[in-house]
Coordinates of C-alpha atoms and ligand atoms in Angstrom, one line a residue:
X1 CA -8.3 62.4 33.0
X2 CA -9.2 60.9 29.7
X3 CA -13.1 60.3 29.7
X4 CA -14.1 56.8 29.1
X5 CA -16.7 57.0 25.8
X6 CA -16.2 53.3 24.9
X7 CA -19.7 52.9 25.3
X8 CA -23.3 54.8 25.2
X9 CA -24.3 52.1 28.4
X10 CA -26.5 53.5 30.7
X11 CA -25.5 51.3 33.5
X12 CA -25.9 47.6 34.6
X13 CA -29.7 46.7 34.9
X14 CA -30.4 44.4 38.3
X15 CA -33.0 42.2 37.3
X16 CA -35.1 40.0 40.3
X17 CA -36.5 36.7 40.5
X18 CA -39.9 38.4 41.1
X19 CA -39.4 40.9 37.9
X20 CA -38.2 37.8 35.6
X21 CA -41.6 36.0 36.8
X22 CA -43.3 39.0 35.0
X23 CA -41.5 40.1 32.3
X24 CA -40.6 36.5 30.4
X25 CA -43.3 34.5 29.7
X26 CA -43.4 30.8 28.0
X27 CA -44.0 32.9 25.0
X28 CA -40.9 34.8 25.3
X29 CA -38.9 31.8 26.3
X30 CA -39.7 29.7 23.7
X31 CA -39.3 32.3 21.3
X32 CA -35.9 33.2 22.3
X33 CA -34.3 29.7 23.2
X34 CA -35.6 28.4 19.2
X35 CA -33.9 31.4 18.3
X36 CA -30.7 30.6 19.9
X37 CA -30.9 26.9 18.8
X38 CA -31.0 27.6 15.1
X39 CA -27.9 30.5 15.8
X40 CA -26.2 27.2 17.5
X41 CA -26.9 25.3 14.5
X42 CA -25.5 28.4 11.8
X43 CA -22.5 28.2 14.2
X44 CA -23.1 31.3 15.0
X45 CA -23.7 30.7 18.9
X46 CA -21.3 29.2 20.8
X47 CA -21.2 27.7 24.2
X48 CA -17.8 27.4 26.2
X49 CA -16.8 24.5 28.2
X50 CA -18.7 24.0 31.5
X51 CA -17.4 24.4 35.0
X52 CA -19.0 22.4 37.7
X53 CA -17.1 22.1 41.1
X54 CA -17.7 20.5 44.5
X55 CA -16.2 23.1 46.6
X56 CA -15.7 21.7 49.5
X57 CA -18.1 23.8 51.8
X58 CA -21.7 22.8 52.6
X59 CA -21.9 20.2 50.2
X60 CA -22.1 22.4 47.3
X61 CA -21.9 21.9 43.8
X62 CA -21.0 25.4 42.0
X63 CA -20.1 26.4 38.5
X64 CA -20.3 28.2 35.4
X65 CA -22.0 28.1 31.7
X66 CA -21.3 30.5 29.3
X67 CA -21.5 31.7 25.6
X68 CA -21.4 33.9 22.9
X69 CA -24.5 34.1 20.3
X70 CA -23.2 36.4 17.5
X71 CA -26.6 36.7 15.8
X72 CA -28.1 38.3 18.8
X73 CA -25.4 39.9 20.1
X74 CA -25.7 37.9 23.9
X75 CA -22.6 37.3 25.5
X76 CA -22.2 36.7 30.0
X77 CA -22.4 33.6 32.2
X78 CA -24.7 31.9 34.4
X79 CA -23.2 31.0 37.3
X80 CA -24.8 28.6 40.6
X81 CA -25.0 25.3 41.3
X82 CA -26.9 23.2 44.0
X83 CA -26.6 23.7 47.8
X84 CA -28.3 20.6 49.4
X85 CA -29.1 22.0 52.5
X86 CA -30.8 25.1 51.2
X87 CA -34.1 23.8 51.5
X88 CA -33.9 24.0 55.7
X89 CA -33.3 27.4 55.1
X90 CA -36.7 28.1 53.5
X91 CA -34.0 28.6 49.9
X92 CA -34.1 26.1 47.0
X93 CA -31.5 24.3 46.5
X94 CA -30.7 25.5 42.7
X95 CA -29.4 28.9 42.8
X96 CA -28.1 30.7 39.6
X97 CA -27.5 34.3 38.5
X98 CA -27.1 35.4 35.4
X99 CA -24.2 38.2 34.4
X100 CA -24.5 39.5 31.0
X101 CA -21.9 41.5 29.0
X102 CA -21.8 44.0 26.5
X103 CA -19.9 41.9 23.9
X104 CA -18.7 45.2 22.1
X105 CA -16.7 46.8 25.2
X106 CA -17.2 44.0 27.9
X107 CA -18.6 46.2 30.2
X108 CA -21.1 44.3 32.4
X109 CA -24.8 45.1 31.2
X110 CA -27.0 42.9 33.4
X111 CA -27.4 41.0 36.7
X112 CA -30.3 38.6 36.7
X113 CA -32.0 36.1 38.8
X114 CA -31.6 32.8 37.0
X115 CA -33.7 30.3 39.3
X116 CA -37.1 30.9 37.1
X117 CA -35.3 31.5 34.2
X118 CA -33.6 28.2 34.4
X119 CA -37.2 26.5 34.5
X120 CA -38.6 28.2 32.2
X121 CA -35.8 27.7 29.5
X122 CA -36.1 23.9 29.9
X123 CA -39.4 24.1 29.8
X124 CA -38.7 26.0 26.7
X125 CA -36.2 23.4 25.3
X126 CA -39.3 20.4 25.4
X127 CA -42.0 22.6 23.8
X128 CA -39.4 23.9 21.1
X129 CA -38.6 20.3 20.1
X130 CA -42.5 19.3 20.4
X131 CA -43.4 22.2 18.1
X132 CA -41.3 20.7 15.5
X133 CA -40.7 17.0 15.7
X134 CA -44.0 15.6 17.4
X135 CA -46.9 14.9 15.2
X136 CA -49.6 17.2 14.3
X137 CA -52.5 15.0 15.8
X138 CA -50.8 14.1 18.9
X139 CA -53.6 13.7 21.5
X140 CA -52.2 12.3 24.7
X141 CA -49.3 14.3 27.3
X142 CA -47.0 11.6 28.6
X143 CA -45.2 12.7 31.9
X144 CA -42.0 10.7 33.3
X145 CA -41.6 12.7 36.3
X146 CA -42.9 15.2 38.7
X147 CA -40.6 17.5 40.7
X148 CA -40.6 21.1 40.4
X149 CA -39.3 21.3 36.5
X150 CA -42.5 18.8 35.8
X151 CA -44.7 21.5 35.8
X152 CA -43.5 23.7 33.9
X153 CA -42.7 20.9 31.1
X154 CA -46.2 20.4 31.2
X155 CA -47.4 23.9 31.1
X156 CA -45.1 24.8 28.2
X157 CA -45.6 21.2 26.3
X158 CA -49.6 21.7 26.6
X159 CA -49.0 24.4 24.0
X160 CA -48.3 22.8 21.3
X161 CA -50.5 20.3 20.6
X162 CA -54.0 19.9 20.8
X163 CA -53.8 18.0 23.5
X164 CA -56.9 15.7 25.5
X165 CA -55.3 14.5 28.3
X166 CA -52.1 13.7 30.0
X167 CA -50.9 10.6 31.6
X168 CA -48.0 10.1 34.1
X169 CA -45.7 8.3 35.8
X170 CA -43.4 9.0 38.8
X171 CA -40.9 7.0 40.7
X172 CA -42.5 8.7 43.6
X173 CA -46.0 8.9 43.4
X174 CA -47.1 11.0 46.1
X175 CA -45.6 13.5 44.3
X176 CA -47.9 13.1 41.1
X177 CA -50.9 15.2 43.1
X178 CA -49.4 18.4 42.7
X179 CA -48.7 18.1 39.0
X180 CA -52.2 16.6 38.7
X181 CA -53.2 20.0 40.1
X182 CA -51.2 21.7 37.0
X183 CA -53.2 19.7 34.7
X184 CA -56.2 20.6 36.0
X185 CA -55.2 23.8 36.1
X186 CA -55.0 24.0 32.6
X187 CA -58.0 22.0 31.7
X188 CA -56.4 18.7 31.0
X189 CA -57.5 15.2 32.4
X190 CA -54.8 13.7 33.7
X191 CA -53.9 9.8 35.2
X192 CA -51.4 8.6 36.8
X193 CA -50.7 5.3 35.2
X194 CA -48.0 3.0 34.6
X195 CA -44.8 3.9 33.1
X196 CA -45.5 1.2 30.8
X197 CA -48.9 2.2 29.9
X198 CA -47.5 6.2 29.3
X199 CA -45.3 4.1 26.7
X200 CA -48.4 2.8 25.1
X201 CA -51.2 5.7 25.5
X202 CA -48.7 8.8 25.0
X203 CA -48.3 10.7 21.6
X204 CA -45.8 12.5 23.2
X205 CA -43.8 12.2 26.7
X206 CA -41.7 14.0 28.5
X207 CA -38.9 12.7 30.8
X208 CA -38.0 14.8 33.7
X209 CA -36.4 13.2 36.6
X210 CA -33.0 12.4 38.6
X211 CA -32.8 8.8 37.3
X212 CA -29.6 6.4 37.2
X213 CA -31.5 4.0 35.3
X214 CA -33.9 3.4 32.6
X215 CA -37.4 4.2 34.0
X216 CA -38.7 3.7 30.1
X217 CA -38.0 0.7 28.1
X218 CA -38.1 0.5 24.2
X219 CA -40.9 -1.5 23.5
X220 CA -43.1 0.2 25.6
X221 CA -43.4 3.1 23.0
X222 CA -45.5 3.2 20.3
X223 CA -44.7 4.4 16.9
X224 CA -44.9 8.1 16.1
X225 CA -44.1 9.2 19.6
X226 CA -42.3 12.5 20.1
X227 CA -40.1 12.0 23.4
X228 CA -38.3 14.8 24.9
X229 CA -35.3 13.6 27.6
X230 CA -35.0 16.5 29.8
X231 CA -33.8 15.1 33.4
X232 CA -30.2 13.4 31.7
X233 CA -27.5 16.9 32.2
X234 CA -24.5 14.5 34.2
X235 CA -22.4 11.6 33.3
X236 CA -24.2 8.4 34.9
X237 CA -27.6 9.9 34.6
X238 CA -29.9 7.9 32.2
X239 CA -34.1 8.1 32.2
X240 CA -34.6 6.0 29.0
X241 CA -33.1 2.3 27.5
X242 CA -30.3 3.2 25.4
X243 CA -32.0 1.0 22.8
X244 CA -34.7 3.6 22.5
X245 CA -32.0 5.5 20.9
X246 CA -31.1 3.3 18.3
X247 CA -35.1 2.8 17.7
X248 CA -35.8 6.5 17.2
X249 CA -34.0 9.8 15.0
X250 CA -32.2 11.5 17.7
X251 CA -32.0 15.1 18.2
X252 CA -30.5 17.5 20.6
X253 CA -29.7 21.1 21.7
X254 CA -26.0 20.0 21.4
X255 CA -24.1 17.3 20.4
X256 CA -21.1 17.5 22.3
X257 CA -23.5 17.7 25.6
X258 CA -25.6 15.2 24.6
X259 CA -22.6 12.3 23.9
X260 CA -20.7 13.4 27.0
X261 CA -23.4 14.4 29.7
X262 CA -27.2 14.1 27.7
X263 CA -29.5 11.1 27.5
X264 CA -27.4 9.6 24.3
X265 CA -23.9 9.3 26.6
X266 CA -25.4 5.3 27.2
X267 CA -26.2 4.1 23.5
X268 CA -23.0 6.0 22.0
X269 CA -21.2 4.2 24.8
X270 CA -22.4 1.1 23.8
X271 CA -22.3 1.5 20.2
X272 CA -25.8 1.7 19.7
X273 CA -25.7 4.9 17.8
X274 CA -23.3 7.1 17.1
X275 CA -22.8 11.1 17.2
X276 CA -23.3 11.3 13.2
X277 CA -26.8 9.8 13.9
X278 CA -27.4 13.0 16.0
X279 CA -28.9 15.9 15.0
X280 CA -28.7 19.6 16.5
X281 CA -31.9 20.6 16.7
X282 CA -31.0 23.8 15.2
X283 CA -30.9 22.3 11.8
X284 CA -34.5 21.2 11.8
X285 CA -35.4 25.2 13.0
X286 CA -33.3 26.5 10.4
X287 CA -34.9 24.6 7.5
X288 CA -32.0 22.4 6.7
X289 CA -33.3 19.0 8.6
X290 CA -36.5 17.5 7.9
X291 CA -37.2 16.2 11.4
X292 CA -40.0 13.9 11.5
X293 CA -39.8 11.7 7.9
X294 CA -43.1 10.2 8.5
X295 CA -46.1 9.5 11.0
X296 CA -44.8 6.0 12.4
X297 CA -41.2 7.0 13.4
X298 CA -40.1 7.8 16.7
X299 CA -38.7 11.1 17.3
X300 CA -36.8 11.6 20.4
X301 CA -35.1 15.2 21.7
X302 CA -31.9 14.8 24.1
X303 CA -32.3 18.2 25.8
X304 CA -29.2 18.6 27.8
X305 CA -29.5 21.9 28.7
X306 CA -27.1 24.6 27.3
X307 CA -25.6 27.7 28.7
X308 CA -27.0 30.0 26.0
X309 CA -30.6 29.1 26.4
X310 CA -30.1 31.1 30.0
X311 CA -28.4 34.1 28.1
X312 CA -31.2 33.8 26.0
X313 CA -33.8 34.3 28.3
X314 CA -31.8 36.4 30.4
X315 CA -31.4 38.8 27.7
X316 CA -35.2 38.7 27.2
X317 CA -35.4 39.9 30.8
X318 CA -32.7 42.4 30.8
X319 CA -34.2 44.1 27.6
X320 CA -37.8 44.3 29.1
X321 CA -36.4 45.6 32.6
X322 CA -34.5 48.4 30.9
X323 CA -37.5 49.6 29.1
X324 CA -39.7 49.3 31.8
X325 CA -37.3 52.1 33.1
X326 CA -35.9 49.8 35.8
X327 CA -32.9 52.0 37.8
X328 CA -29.4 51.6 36.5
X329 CA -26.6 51.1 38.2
X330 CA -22.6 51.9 37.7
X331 CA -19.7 49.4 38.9
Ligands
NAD401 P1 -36.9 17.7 41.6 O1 -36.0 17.3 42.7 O2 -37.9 18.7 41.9 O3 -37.6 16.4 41.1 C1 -36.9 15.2 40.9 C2 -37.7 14.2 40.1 O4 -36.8 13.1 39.8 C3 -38.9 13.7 40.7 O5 -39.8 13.3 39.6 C4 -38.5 12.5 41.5 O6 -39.5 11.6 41.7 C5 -37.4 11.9 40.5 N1 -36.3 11.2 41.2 C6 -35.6 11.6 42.3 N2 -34.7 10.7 42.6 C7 -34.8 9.7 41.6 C8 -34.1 8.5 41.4 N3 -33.1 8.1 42.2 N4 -34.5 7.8 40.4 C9 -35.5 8.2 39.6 N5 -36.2 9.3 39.7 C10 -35.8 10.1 40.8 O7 -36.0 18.1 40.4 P2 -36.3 19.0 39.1 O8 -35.9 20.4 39.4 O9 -37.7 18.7 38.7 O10 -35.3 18.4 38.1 C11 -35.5 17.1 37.5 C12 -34.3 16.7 36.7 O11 -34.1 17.6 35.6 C13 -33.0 16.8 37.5 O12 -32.2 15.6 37.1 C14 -32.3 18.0 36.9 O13 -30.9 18.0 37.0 C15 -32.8 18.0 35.5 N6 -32.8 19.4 34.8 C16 -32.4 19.4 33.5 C17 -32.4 20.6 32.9 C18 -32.0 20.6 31.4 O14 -31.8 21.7 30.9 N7 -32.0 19.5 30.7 C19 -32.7 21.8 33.5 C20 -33.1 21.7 34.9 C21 -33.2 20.5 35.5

């Protein structure tokens, strides 16, 4: 029988939720998801069209997102979705995995948990855009929000910037405790205010939650403000006034996610903006975008949440797994 030497692969690597928590920090995240956004900008990363099904069986929502980045060589899937019932079963109700190919011989290379990796990539996605749009003398953390993706926003976020405190705002307020606990964690004093007043005390804000509606108007922001719009990934979805958009220089992870699905869906809709006044983020990594023009604009990020930030990370956890001399297995 002909041996099979398309490849030197010693095996798939199985990485865990637990061994993801170790090996990929914010560090590594951040690190790897800028990466990918400036390949995504050369056009030299590309993500395929989403799949997201209701399948018909315990109210699931399952699907796929995928891509090829060329530049680092990181091609697979993440595939899960959201099973609302999870939670009575002690699960959450996001569950992904991550399946990543060799892209010379498309053998499979890696299986890896993708629940952490997911929040730590849009954590990622904020801090990235903070670390080059917000201004250098922002003082004051704004938080819209305060689920489970909250805190690590705030963790990542509170890198950047020399930050003094962080104010917040949540539909939901006796949720706000536990992300007041992150705060503290990290030395930060933290209120919870007003959404109104985040508006007017933040230098930067974050937006992080479920909404179907505006929960951030445009005159309630000051000029200079870096916002980062991190809860809009559907159609209908909408955290911020669409006029916001037309008040600030918009940029995103991608375009064609952030018309169709992102935070700027509302104000391209009603021809408020439109996709040329949209800007990959990518561009402003690579050194062929100014982002911020001066200290009074507004600067806001439309981070929709692409498939090859989770390859990214991913690959950052498959690499440090293998030479950790994690065990291989064969198919
Ligand atoms: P979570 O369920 O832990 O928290 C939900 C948050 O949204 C809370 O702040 C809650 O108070 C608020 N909320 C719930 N229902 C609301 C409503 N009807 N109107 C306004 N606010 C409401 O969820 P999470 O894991 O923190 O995720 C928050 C959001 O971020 C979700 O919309 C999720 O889809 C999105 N998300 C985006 C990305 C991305 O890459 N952009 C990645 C992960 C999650």
């Amino acid at each position: 029988m002909a041996k099979d030497n398309s490849s030197p692969q010693a095996g798939i690597v199985v990485v865990s939720e637990a061994d993801c928590q170790r090996l990929v920090g914010r560090k590594e995240a951040f690190d790897a998801v800028e990466a990918v956004f400036g390949a995504m900008a050369r056009n030299d990363a590309y993500n395929f069209p989403v799949i997201r099904e209701a399948i018909g069986h315990a109210d699931a929502l399952y699907g796929f997102k995928s891509g090829f980045d060329r530049a680092g060589l990181v091609l697979g899937l993440k595939s899960g979705g959201y099973w609302p019932g999870n939670m009575d079963k002690g699960l959450t109700n996001h569950q992904s995995t991550v399946f990543l190919f060799d892209p010379d011989t498309g053998q499979l290379k890696a299986l890896v948990g993708g629940n952490y990796l997911t929040a730590i990539r849009t954590a990622a996605s904020s801090s990235v855009s903070i670390a080059h749009l917000a201004r250098k003398d922002a003082r004051v953390l704004g938080m819209i929000g305060a689920g489970h993706q909250a805190q690590f926003q705030l963790r990542a976020a509170a890198e950047q910037r020399n930050f003094e405190r962080v104010v917040a705002w949540n539909p939901h307020p006796d949720m706000l405790p536990k992300l007041a606990a992150v705060a503290e964690e990290i030395g930060l004093p933290f209120d919870a205010v007003s959404a109104e007043d985040v508006g007017a005390q933040a230098d930067v804000i974050i937006t992080i939650t479920s909404a179907f509606e505006p929960l951030l108007m445009a005159d309630w922001i000051k000029p200079g403000t870096h916002i980062a719009c991190m809860g809009t990934d559907t159609k209908g979805k909408q955290e911020v006034d669409a006029a916001l958009l037309a008040r600030a220089t918009v940029f995103t992870d991608e375009l064609a996610q952030s018309v169709s699905i992102g935070e700027a869906q509302h104000a391209v809709s009603a021809g408020l903006i439109s996709d040329a006044d949209i800007t990959p983020i990518g561009a402003v990594i690579n050194g062929d975008h100014a982002g911020r023009n001066s200290e009074d604009e507004i600067t806001l990020f439309d981070g929709t949440g692409v498939g090859l930030q989770d390859l990214a990370v991913a690959d950052v956890a498959a690499r440090a797994a293998a030479s950790d001399g994690a065990p291989m297995v064969s198919l």
